[in-house]
Amino acid sequence: HMVGTGFDVTEQRRREALLRHQVVHDPLTGLPNRVLLEELLHLAFHRADRNPGYLYGLLFLDLDGFKDINDRLGHPFGDLVLKAVADRLRRGVRKTDTVVRFGGDEFVVLLEPVSGEGDLPVLADRILRALREPMEIQGVPLTLTASIGVVMGRRGESSPGDLLARADRAMYQAKRSGKSRSSFLPRPQASSE
């Protein structure tokens, strides 16, 4: 004789999957969040370490003048703007790229793979153009711009966190240069000490 006991774990697995999704996605935009970005950057970092020719890029975006939108029109309106930006970013990247809401009005795009540094400004310009297209939210016409920091990831990076910090510095360089533009920050040369 055999005696068995069965449990239906379907509901438990569904709850676990929902919880996992909530941990790694932004609740406002539905985009991946910085937790998932960190995981994806580690994967790209390891792919590049295993394959010397594997290149990837990061675009670090900050919306120009977003604080003014929140101050003038309120945070609920600002949330609608962030959702619209998320949609435009999703539509403006390739299928292999990942758009992340990093926090506030900052977004990161992980570009993988890229064939070389020449791909990065082209993709950054495509996003700048998409954001500049006029939009209307609740009857309010808007034209948005962003400052974008651009960096290339490749074999030999010191860490995914350093790459992200370099992208953030490049974004601030773009802001200082007049906003509504991108700024490429090359990888520092290894010292020959």
mmCIF file with all atom_site columns, C-alpha atoms in Angstrom:
data_model
loop_
_atom_site.group_PDB
_atom_site.id
_atom_site.type_symbol
_atom_site.label_atom_id
_atom_site.label_alt_id
_atom_site.label_comp_id
_atom_site.label_asym_id
_atom_site.label_entity_id
_atom_site.label_seq_id
_atom_site.pdbx_PDB_ins_code
_atom_site.Cartn_x
_atom_site.Cartn_y
_atom_site.Cartn_z
_atom_site.occupancy
_atom_site.B_iso_or_equiv
_atom_site.pdbx_formal_charge
_atom_site.auth_seq_id
_atom_site.auth_comp_id
_atom_site.auth_asym_id
_atom_site.auth_atom_id
_atom_site.pdbx_PDB_model_num
ATOM 1   C CA . HIS A 1 1   ? 0.000  0.000  0.000   1.00 0.00 ? 1   HIS A CA 1
ATOM 2   C CA . MET A 1 2   ? 1.040  3.593  -0.590  1.00 0.00 ? 2   MET A CA 1
ATOM 3   C CA . VAL A 1 3   ? -0.109 6.611  1.289   1.00 0.00 ? 3   VAL A CA 1
ATOM 4   C CA . GLY A 1 4   ? 0.587  10.097 -0.024  1.00 0.00 ? 4   GLY A CA 1
ATOM 5   C CA . THR A 1 5   ? -0.121 13.622 0.924   1.00 0.00 ? 5   THR A CA 1
ATOM 6   C CA . GLY A 1 6   ? -0.305 16.448 -1.563  1.00 0.00 ? 6   GLY A CA 1
ATOM 7   C CA . PHE A 1 7   ? -0.311 20.161 -1.018  1.00 0.00 ? 7   PHE A CA 1
ATOM 8   C CA . ASP A 1 8   ? -1.271 22.735 -3.571  1.00 0.00 ? 8   ASP A CA 1
ATOM 9   C CA . VAL A 1 9   ? 1.482  25.348 -3.388  1.00 0.00 ? 9   VAL A CA 1
ATOM 10  C CA . THR A 1 10  ? 0.207  27.348 -6.348  1.00 0.00 ? 10  THR A CA 1
ATOM 11  C CA . GLU A 1 11  ? -1.097 30.188 -4.182  1.00 0.00 ? 11  GLU A CA 1
ATOM 12  C CA . GLN A 1 12  ? 2.083  30.282 -2.103  1.00 0.00 ? 12  GLN A CA 1
ATOM 13  C CA . ARG A 1 13  ? 4.243  30.472 -5.253  1.00 0.00 ? 13  ARG A CA 1
ATOM 14  C CA . ARG A 1 14  ? 2.021  33.210 -6.671  1.00 0.00 ? 14  ARG A CA 1
ATOM 15  C CA . ARG A 1 15  ? 2.447  35.240 -3.451  1.00 0.00 ? 15  ARG A CA 1
ATOM 16  C CA . GLU A 1 16  ? 6.213  34.683 -3.510  1.00 0.00 ? 16  GLU A CA 1
ATOM 17  C CA . ALA A 1 17  ? 6.404  35.839 -7.127  1.00 0.00 ? 17  ALA A CA 1
ATOM 18  C CA . LEU A 1 18  ? 4.296  38.917 -6.313  1.00 0.00 ? 18  LEU A CA 1
ATOM 19  C CA . LEU A 1 19  ? 6.496  39.748 -3.334  1.00 0.00 ? 19  LEU A CA 1
ATOM 20  C CA . ARG A 1 20  ? 9.651  39.336 -5.452  1.00 0.00 ? 20  ARG A CA 1
ATOM 21  C CA . HIS A 1 21  ? 8.167  41.650 -8.101  1.00 0.00 ? 21  HIS A CA 1
ATOM 22  C CA . GLN A 1 22  ? 7.332  44.276 -5.473  1.00 0.00 ? 22  GLN A CA 1
ATOM 23  C CA . VAL A 1 23  ? 10.867 44.140 -4.058  1.00 0.00 ? 23  VAL A CA 1
ATOM 24  C CA . VAL A 1 24  ? 12.553 44.790 -7.423  1.00 0.00 ? 24  VAL A CA 1
ATOM 25  C CA . HIS A 1 25  ? 10.068 47.141 -9.144  1.00 0.00 ? 25  HIS A CA 1
ATOM 26  C CA . ASP A 1 26  ? 9.070  50.745 -8.577  1.00 0.00 ? 26  ASP A CA 1
ATOM 27  C CA . PRO A 1 27  ? 5.420  50.904 -7.439  1.00 0.00 ? 27  PRO A CA 1
ATOM 28  C CA . LEU A 1 28  ? 4.676  54.162 -9.285  1.00 0.00 ? 28  LEU A CA 1
ATOM 29  C CA . THR A 1 29  ? 6.053  53.414 -12.757 1.00 0.00 ? 29  THR A CA 1
ATOM 30  C CA . GLY A 1 30  ? 6.260  49.622 -12.726 1.00 0.00 ? 30  GLY A CA 1
ATOM 31  C CA . LEU A 1 31  ? 9.875  49.907 -13.881 1.00 0.00 ? 31  LEU A CA 1
ATOM 32  C CA . PRO A 1 32  ? 12.662 47.913 -12.280 1.00 0.00 ? 32  PRO A CA 1
ATOM 33  C CA . ASN A 1 33  ? 14.142 49.705 -9.265  1.00 0.00 ? 33  ASN A CA 1
ATOM 34  C CA . ARG A 1 34  ? 17.695 50.150 -7.992  1.00 0.00 ? 34  ARG A CA 1
ATOM 35  C CA . VAL A 1 35  ? 17.640 46.718 -6.299  1.00 0.00 ? 35  VAL A CA 1
ATOM 36  C CA . LEU A 1 36  ? 17.092 44.994 -9.642  1.00 0.00 ? 36  LEU A CA 1
ATOM 37  C CA . LEU A 1 37  ? 19.540 47.382 -11.333 1.00 0.00 ? 37  LEU A CA 1
ATOM 38  C CA . GLU A 1 38  ? 22.245 46.257 -8.925  1.00 0.00 ? 38  GLU A CA 1
ATOM 39  C CA . GLU A 1 39  ? 21.537 42.605 -9.790  1.00 0.00 ? 39  GLU A CA 1
ATOM 40  C CA . LEU A 1 40  ? 21.559 43.325 -13.535 1.00 0.00 ? 40  LEU A CA 1
ATOM 41  C CA . LEU A 1 41  ? 24.779 45.338 -13.273 1.00 0.00 ? 41  LEU A CA 1
ATOM 42  C CA . HIS A 1 42  ? 26.475 42.454 -11.474 1.00 0.00 ? 42  HIS A CA 1
ATOM 43  C CA . LEU A 1 43  ? 25.377 40.101 -14.269 1.00 0.00 ? 43  LEU A CA 1
ATOM 44  C CA . ALA A 1 44  ? 26.691 42.472 -16.964 1.00 0.00 ? 44  ALA A CA 1
ATOM 45  C CA . PHE A 1 45  ? 29.901 42.915 -14.972 1.00 0.00 ? 45  PHE A CA 1
ATOM 46  C CA . HIS A 1 46  ? 30.436 39.139 -14.836 1.00 0.00 ? 46  HIS A CA 1
ATOM 47  C CA . ARG A 1 47  ? 29.530 38.679 -18.527 1.00 0.00 ? 47  ARG A CA 1
ATOM 48  C CA . ALA A 1 48  ? 32.191 41.244 -19.418 1.00 0.00 ? 48  ALA A CA 1
ATOM 49  C CA . ASP A 1 49  ? 34.752 39.514 -17.185 1.00 0.00 ? 49  ASP A CA 1
ATOM 50  C CA . ARG A 1 50  ? 34.097 36.174 -18.924 1.00 0.00 ? 50  ARG A CA 1
ATOM 51  C CA . ASN A 1 51  ? 34.017 37.652 -22.423 1.00 0.00 ? 51  ASN A CA 1
ATOM 52  C CA . PRO A 1 52  ? 36.654 40.315 -23.234 1.00 0.00 ? 52  PRO A CA 1
ATOM 53  C CA . GLY A 1 53  ? 34.602 41.667 -26.159 1.00 0.00 ? 53  GLY A CA 1
ATOM 54  C CA . TYR A 1 54  ? 31.380 42.149 -24.215 1.00 0.00 ? 54  TYR A CA 1
ATOM 55  C CA . LEU A 1 55  ? 30.487 45.835 -23.859 1.00 0.00 ? 55  LEU A CA 1
ATOM 56  C CA . TYR A 1 56  ? 27.567 47.457 -22.099 1.00 0.00 ? 56  TYR A CA 1
ATOM 57  C CA . GLY A 1 57  ? 26.623 51.015 -21.252 1.00 0.00 ? 57  GLY A CA 1
ATOM 58  C CA . LEU A 1 58  ? 24.809 53.058 -18.663 1.00 0.00 ? 58  LEU A CA 1
ATOM 59  C CA . LEU A 1 59  ? 22.769 56.190 -19.130 1.00 0.00 ? 59  LEU A CA 1
ATOM 60  C CA . PHE A 1 60  ? 22.000 58.086 -15.914 1.00 0.00 ? 60  PHE A CA 1
ATOM 61  C CA . LEU A 1 61  ? 19.109 60.541 -16.483 1.00 0.00 ? 61  LEU A CA 1
ATOM 62  C CA . ASP A 1 62  ? 17.865 63.371 -14.326 1.00 0.00 ? 62  ASP A CA 1
ATOM 63  C CA . LEU A 1 63  ? 14.860 65.390 -15.465 1.00 0.00 ? 63  LEU A CA 1
ATOM 64  C CA . ASP A 1 64  ? 15.653 69.085 -15.826 1.00 0.00 ? 64  ASP A CA 1
ATOM 65  C CA . GLY A 1 65  ? 13.329 71.350 -13.835 1.00 0.00 ? 65  GLY A CA 1
ATOM 66  C CA . PHE A 1 66  ? 11.246 68.562 -12.306 1.00 0.00 ? 66  PHE A CA 1
ATOM 67  C CA . LYS A 1 67  ? 11.282 70.190 -8.851  1.00 0.00 ? 67  LYS A CA 1
ATOM 68  C CA . ASP A 1 68  ? 9.569  73.219 -10.414 1.00 0.00 ? 68  ASP A CA 1
ATOM 69  C CA . ILE A 1 69  ? 6.830  70.971 -11.836 1.00 0.00 ? 69  ILE A CA 1
ATOM 70  C CA . ASN A 1 70  ? 6.217  69.457 -8.393  1.00 0.00 ? 70  ASN A CA 1
ATOM 71  C CA . ASP A 1 71  ? 6.268  72.875 -6.712  1.00 0.00 ? 71  ASP A CA 1
ATOM 72  C CA . ARG A 1 72  ? 3.925  74.539 -9.214  1.00 0.00 ? 72  ARG A CA 1
ATOM 73  C CA . LEU A 1 73  ? 1.525  71.705 -10.019 1.00 0.00 ? 73  LEU A CA 1
ATOM 74  C CA . GLY A 1 74  ? 1.798  69.367 -7.022  1.00 0.00 ? 74  GLY A CA 1
ATOM 75  C CA . HIS A 1 75  ? 3.218  65.949 -6.352  1.00 0.00 ? 75  HIS A CA 1
ATOM 76  C CA . PRO A 1 76  ? 0.251  63.980 -7.769  1.00 0.00 ? 76  PRO A CA 1
ATOM 77  C CA . PHE A 1 77  ? 0.779  65.803 -11.077 1.00 0.00 ? 77  PHE A CA 1
ATOM 78  C CA . GLY A 1 78  ? 4.515  65.127 -10.807 1.00 0.00 ? 78  GLY A CA 1
ATOM 79  C CA . ASP A 1 79  ? 3.723  61.425 -10.395 1.00 0.00 ? 79  ASP A CA 1
ATOM 80  C CA . LEU A 1 80  ? 1.763  61.513 -13.669 1.00 0.00 ? 80  LEU A CA 1
ATOM 81  C CA . VAL A 1 81  ? 4.774  63.144 -15.342 1.00 0.00 ? 81  VAL A CA 1
ATOM 82  C CA . LEU A 1 82  ? 7.070  60.401 -14.020 1.00 0.00 ? 82  LEU A CA 1
ATOM 83  C CA . LYS A 1 83  ? 4.720  57.729 -15.389 1.00 0.00 ? 83  LYS A CA 1
ATOM 84  C CA . ALA A 1 84  ? 4.697  59.465 -18.791 1.00 0.00 ? 84  ALA A CA 1
ATOM 85  C CA . VAL A 1 85  ? 8.505  59.683 -18.757 1.00 0.00 ? 85  VAL A CA 1
ATOM 86  C CA . ALA A 1 86  ? 8.737  55.983 -17.868 1.00 0.00 ? 86  ALA A CA 1
ATOM 87  C CA . ASP A 1 87  ? 6.529  55.137 -20.868 1.00 0.00 ? 87  ASP A CA 1
ATOM 88  C CA . ARG A 1 88  ? 8.617  57.279 -23.201 1.00 0.00 ? 88  ARG A CA 1
ATOM 89  C CA . LEU A 1 89  ? 11.831 55.745 -21.955 1.00 0.00 ? 89  LEU A CA 1
ATOM 90  C CA . ARG A 1 90  ? 10.457 52.202 -22.399 1.00 0.00 ? 90  ARG A CA 1
ATOM 91  C CA . ARG A 1 91  ? 9.502  53.038 -25.979 1.00 0.00 ? 91  ARG A CA 1
ATOM 92  C CA . GLY A 1 92  ? 12.810 54.804 -26.687 1.00 0.00 ? 92  GLY A CA 1
ATOM 93  C CA . VAL A 1 93  ? 15.178 51.948 -25.928 1.00 0.00 ? 93  VAL A CA 1
ATOM 94  C CA . ARG A 1 94  ? 16.005 48.666 -27.616 1.00 0.00 ? 94  ARG A CA 1
ATOM 95  C CA . LYS A 1 95  ? 14.372 45.413 -26.504 1.00 0.00 ? 95  LYS A CA 1
ATOM 96  C CA . THR A 1 96  ? 17.629 44.265 -24.898 1.00 0.00 ? 96  THR A CA 1
ATOM 97  C CA . ASP A 1 97  ? 17.969 47.406 -22.734 1.00 0.00 ? 97  ASP A CA 1
ATOM 98  C CA . THR A 1 98  ? 16.547 47.899 -19.249 1.00 0.00 ? 98  THR A CA 1
ATOM 99  C CA . VAL A 1 99  ? 14.976 51.148 -18.004 1.00 0.00 ? 99  VAL A CA 1
ATOM 100 C CA . VAL A 1 100 ? 15.142 51.632 -14.230 1.00 0.00 ? 100 VAL A CA 1
ATOM 101 C CA . ARG A 1 101 ? 13.581 54.232 -11.975 1.00 0.00 ? 101 ARG A CA 1
ATOM 102 C CA . PHE A 1 102 ? 16.517 54.974 -9.735  1.00 0.00 ? 102 PHE A CA 1
ATOM 103 C CA . GLY A 1 103 ? 14.599 57.308 -7.433  1.00 0.00 ? 103 GLY A CA 1
ATOM 104 C CA . GLY A 1 104 ? 12.827 60.665 -7.514  1.00 0.00 ? 104 GLY A CA 1
ATOM 105 C CA . ASP A 1 105 ? 13.189 62.007 -11.052 1.00 0.00 ? 105 ASP A CA 1
ATOM 106 C CA . GLU A 1 106 ? 16.287 59.929 -11.821 1.00 0.00 ? 106 GLU A CA 1
ATOM 107 C CA . PHE A 1 107 ? 16.271 57.027 -14.259 1.00 0.00 ? 107 PHE A CA 1
ATOM 108 C CA . VAL A 1 108 ? 19.020 54.676 -15.396 1.00 0.00 ? 108 VAL A CA 1
ATOM 109 C CA . VAL A 1 109 ? 19.132 52.780 -18.680 1.00 0.00 ? 109 VAL A CA 1
ATOM 110 C CA . LEU A 1 110 ? 21.329 49.692 -18.841 1.00 0.00 ? 110 LEU A CA 1
ATOM 111 C CA . LEU A 1 111 ? 22.294 49.208 -22.474 1.00 0.00 ? 111 LEU A CA 1
ATOM 112 C CA . GLU A 1 112 ? 23.299 45.665 -23.283 1.00 0.00 ? 112 GLU A CA 1
ATOM 113 C CA . PRO A 1 113 ? 25.060 44.752 -25.364 1.00 0.00 ? 113 PRO A CA 1
ATOM 114 C CA . VAL A 1 114 ? 26.641 47.595 -27.304 1.00 0.00 ? 114 VAL A CA 1
ATOM 115 C CA . SER A 1 115 ? 29.131 47.287 -30.130 1.00 0.00 ? 115 SER A CA 1
ATOM 116 C CA . GLY A 1 116 ? 31.265 50.232 -29.033 1.00 0.00 ? 116 GLY A CA 1
ATOM 117 C CA . GLU A 1 117 ? 31.393 53.703 -27.532 1.00 0.00 ? 117 GLU A CA 1
ATOM 118 C CA . GLY A 1 118 ? 29.793 55.139 -30.674 1.00 0.00 ? 118 GLY A CA 1
ATOM 119 C CA . ASP A 1 119 ? 26.477 53.435 -29.828 1.00 0.00 ? 119 ASP A CA 1
ATOM 120 C CA . LEU A 1 120 ? 26.089 55.302 -26.542 1.00 0.00 ? 120 LEU A CA 1
ATOM 121 C CA . PRO A 1 121 ? 25.679 58.918 -27.756 1.00 0.00 ? 121 PRO A CA 1
ATOM 122 C CA . VAL A 1 122 ? 23.254 57.734 -30.445 1.00 0.00 ? 122 VAL A CA 1
ATOM 123 C CA . LEU A 1 123 ? 21.065 55.995 -27.862 1.00 0.00 ? 123 LEU A CA 1
ATOM 124 C CA . ALA A 1 124 ? 21.311 58.961 -25.458 1.00 0.00 ? 124 ALA A CA 1
ATOM 125 C CA . ASP A 1 125 ? 20.276 61.371 -28.245 1.00 0.00 ? 125 ASP A CA 1
ATOM 126 C CA . ARG A 1 126 ? 17.311 59.147 -29.131 1.00 0.00 ? 126 ARG A CA 1
ATOM 127 C CA . ILE A 1 127 ? 16.118 59.386 -25.522 1.00 0.00 ? 127 ILE A CA 1
ATOM 128 C CA . LEU A 1 128 ? 16.648 63.157 -25.387 1.00 0.00 ? 128 LEU A CA 1
ATOM 129 C CA . ARG A 1 129 ? 14.562 63.573 -28.556 1.00 0.00 ? 129 ARG A CA 1
ATOM 130 C CA . ALA A 1 130 ? 11.794 61.327 -27.205 1.00 0.00 ? 130 ALA A CA 1
ATOM 131 C CA . LEU A 1 131 ? 11.613 63.312 -23.963 1.00 0.00 ? 131 LEU A CA 1
ATOM 132 C CA . ARG A 1 132 ? 11.547 66.667 -25.790 1.00 0.00 ? 132 ARG A CA 1
ATOM 133 C CA . GLU A 1 133 ? 8.424  65.739 -27.759 1.00 0.00 ? 133 GLU A CA 1
ATOM 134 C CA . PRO A 1 134 ? 5.571  67.860 -26.382 1.00 0.00 ? 134 PRO A CA 1
ATOM 135 C CA . MET A 1 135 ? 3.078  66.082 -24.153 1.00 0.00 ? 135 MET A CA 1
ATOM 136 C CA . GLU A 1 136 ? -0.122 66.995 -22.423 1.00 0.00 ? 136 GLU A CA 1
ATOM 137 C CA . ILE A 1 137 ? -1.020 65.766 -18.952 1.00 0.00 ? 137 ILE A CA 1
ATOM 138 C CA . GLN A 1 138 ? -4.450 66.633 -17.544 1.00 0.00 ? 138 GLN A CA 1
ATOM 139 C CA . GLY A 1 139 ? -4.751 69.444 -20.086 1.00 0.00 ? 139 GLY A CA 1
ATOM 140 C CA . VAL A 1 140 ? -1.351 70.931 -19.159 1.00 0.00 ? 140 VAL A CA 1
ATOM 141 C CA . PRO A 1 141 ? 1.087  71.122 -22.085 1.00 0.00 ? 141 PRO A CA 1
ATOM 142 C CA . LEU A 1 142 ? 4.654  70.139 -21.167 1.00 0.00 ? 142 LEU A CA 1
ATOM 143 C CA . THR A 1 143 ? 7.995  69.812 -22.862 1.00 0.00 ? 143 THR A CA 1
ATOM 144 C CA . LEU A 1 144 ? 10.550 67.944 -20.806 1.00 0.00 ? 144 LEU A CA 1
ATOM 145 C CA . THR A 1 145 ? 14.304 67.780 -21.021 1.00 0.00 ? 145 THR A CA 1
ATOM 146 C CA . ALA A 1 146 ? 16.874 65.704 -19.209 1.00 0.00 ? 146 ALA A CA 1
ATOM 147 C CA . SER A 1 147 ? 20.562 65.666 -18.459 1.00 0.00 ? 147 SER A CA 1
ATOM 148 C CA . ILE A 1 148 ? 22.151 62.304 -19.222 1.00 0.00 ? 148 ILE A CA 1
ATOM 149 C CA . GLY A 1 149 ? 25.420 60.867 -18.002 1.00 0.00 ? 149 GLY A CA 1
ATOM 150 C CA . VAL A 1 150 ? 26.872 58.247 -20.337 1.00 0.00 ? 150 VAL A CA 1
ATOM 151 C CA . VAL A 1 151 ? 29.473 55.602 -19.476 1.00 0.00 ? 151 VAL A CA 1
ATOM 152 C CA . MET A 1 152 ? 30.748 52.398 -21.055 1.00 0.00 ? 152 MET A CA 1
ATOM 153 C CA . GLY A 1 153 ? 31.163 49.168 -19.121 1.00 0.00 ? 153 GLY A CA 1
ATOM 154 C CA . ARG A 1 154 ? 33.682 46.575 -20.174 1.00 0.00 ? 154 ARG A CA 1
ATOM 155 C CA . ARG A 1 155 ? 36.027 43.958 -18.841 1.00 0.00 ? 155 ARG A CA 1
ATOM 156 C CA . GLY A 1 156 ? 38.234 45.226 -16.046 1.00 0.00 ? 156 GLY A CA 1
ATOM 157 C CA . GLU A 1 157 ? 35.778 47.616 -14.396 1.00 0.00 ? 157 GLU A CA 1
ATOM 158 C CA . SER A 1 158 ? 36.583 47.941 -10.705 1.00 0.00 ? 158 SER A CA 1
ATOM 159 C CA . SER A 1 159 ? 32.960 47.287 -9.648  1.00 0.00 ? 159 SER A CA 1
ATOM 160 C CA . PRO A 1 160 ? 29.376 47.787 -10.817 1.00 0.00 ? 160 PRO A CA 1
ATOM 161 C CA . GLY A 1 161 ? 28.989 50.441 -8.115  1.00 0.00 ? 161 GLY A CA 1
ATOM 162 C CA . ASP A 1 162 ? 31.953 52.404 -9.473  1.00 0.00 ? 162 ASP A CA 1
ATOM 163 C CA . LEU A 1 163 ? 30.418 52.326 -12.954 1.00 0.00 ? 163 LEU A CA 1
ATOM 164 C CA . LEU A 1 164 ? 27.140 53.687 -11.587 1.00 0.00 ? 164 LEU A CA 1
ATOM 165 C CA . ALA A 1 165 ? 28.973 56.418 -9.643  1.00 0.00 ? 165 ALA A CA 1
ATOM 166 C CA . ARG A 1 166 ? 30.829 57.395 -12.831 1.00 0.00 ? 166 ARG A CA 1
ATOM 167 C CA . ALA A 1 167 ? 27.505 57.617 -14.706 1.00 0.00 ? 167 ALA A CA 1
ATOM 168 C CA . ASP A 1 168 ? 26.135 59.860 -11.944 1.00 0.00 ? 168 ASP A CA 1
ATOM 169 C CA . ARG A 1 169 ? 29.192 62.150 -12.234 1.00 0.00 ? 169 ARG A CA 1
ATOM 170 C CA . ALA A 1 170 ? 28.719 62.308 -16.005 1.00 0.00 ? 170 ALA A CA 1
ATOM 171 C CA . MET A 1 171 ? 25.075 63.324 -15.505 1.00 0.00 ? 171 MET A CA 1
ATOM 172 C CA . TYR A 1 172 ? 26.111 66.217 -13.245 1.00 0.00 ? 172 TYR A CA 1
ATOM 173 C CA . GLN A 1 173 ? 28.677 67.201 -15.855 1.00 0.00 ? 173 GLN A CA 1
ATOM 174 C CA . ALA A 1 174 ? 25.842 67.382 -18.414 1.00 0.00 ? 174 ALA A CA 1
ATOM 175 C CA . LYS A 1 175 ? 23.785 69.566 -16.038 1.00 0.00 ? 175 LYS A CA 1
ATOM 176 C CA . ARG A 1 176 ? 26.710 71.948 -15.524 1.00 0.00 ? 176 ARG A CA 1
ATOM 177 C CA . SER A 1 177 ? 27.156 72.154 -19.301 1.00 0.00 ? 177 SER A CA 1
ATOM 178 C CA . GLY A 1 178 ? 23.686 73.591 -19.807 1.00 0.00 ? 178 GLY A CA 1
ATOM 179 C CA . LYS A 1 179 ? 21.196 70.754 -19.290 1.00 0.00 ? 179 LYS A CA 1
ATOM 180 C CA . SER A 1 180 ? 19.133 69.050 -22.002 1.00 0.00 ? 180 SER A CA 1
ATOM 181 C CA . ARG A 1 181 ? 22.217 67.169 -23.154 1.00 0.00 ? 181 ARG A CA 1
ATOM 182 C CA . SER A 1 182 ? 24.315 64.105 -22.565 1.00 0.00 ? 182 SER A CA 1
ATOM 183 C CA . SER A 1 183 ? 27.879 63.901 -21.339 1.00 0.00 ? 183 SER A CA 1
ATOM 184 C CA . PHE A 1 184 ? 30.168 60.934 -21.888 1.00 0.00 ? 184 PHE A CA 1
ATOM 185 C CA . LEU A 1 185 ? 32.644 60.158 -19.115 1.00 0.00 ? 185 LEU A CA 1
ATOM 186 C CA . PRO A 1 186 ? 35.385 57.793 -20.308 1.00 0.00 ? 186 PRO A CA 1
ATOM 187 C CA . ARG A 1 187 ? 36.770 55.102 -18.077 1.00 0.00 ? 187 ARG A CA 1
ATOM 188 C CA . PRO A 1 188 ? 39.763 56.326 -16.067 1.00 0.00 ? 188 PRO A CA 1
ATOM 189 C CA . GLN A 1 189 ? 43.077 55.071 -17.355 1.00 0.00 ? 189 GLN A CA 1
ATOM 190 C CA . ALA A 1 190 ? 44.825 52.539 -15.166 1.00 0.00 ? 190 ALA A CA 1
ATOM 191 C CA . SER A 1 191 ? 47.798 54.056 -13.400 1.00 0.00 ? 191 SER A CA 1
ATOM 192 C CA . SER A 1 192 ? 51.194 52.734 -14.407 1.00 0.00 ? 192 SER A CA 1
ATOM 193 C CA . GLU A 1 193 ? 52.805 52.775 -10.976 1.00 0.00 ? 193 GLU A CA 1
#
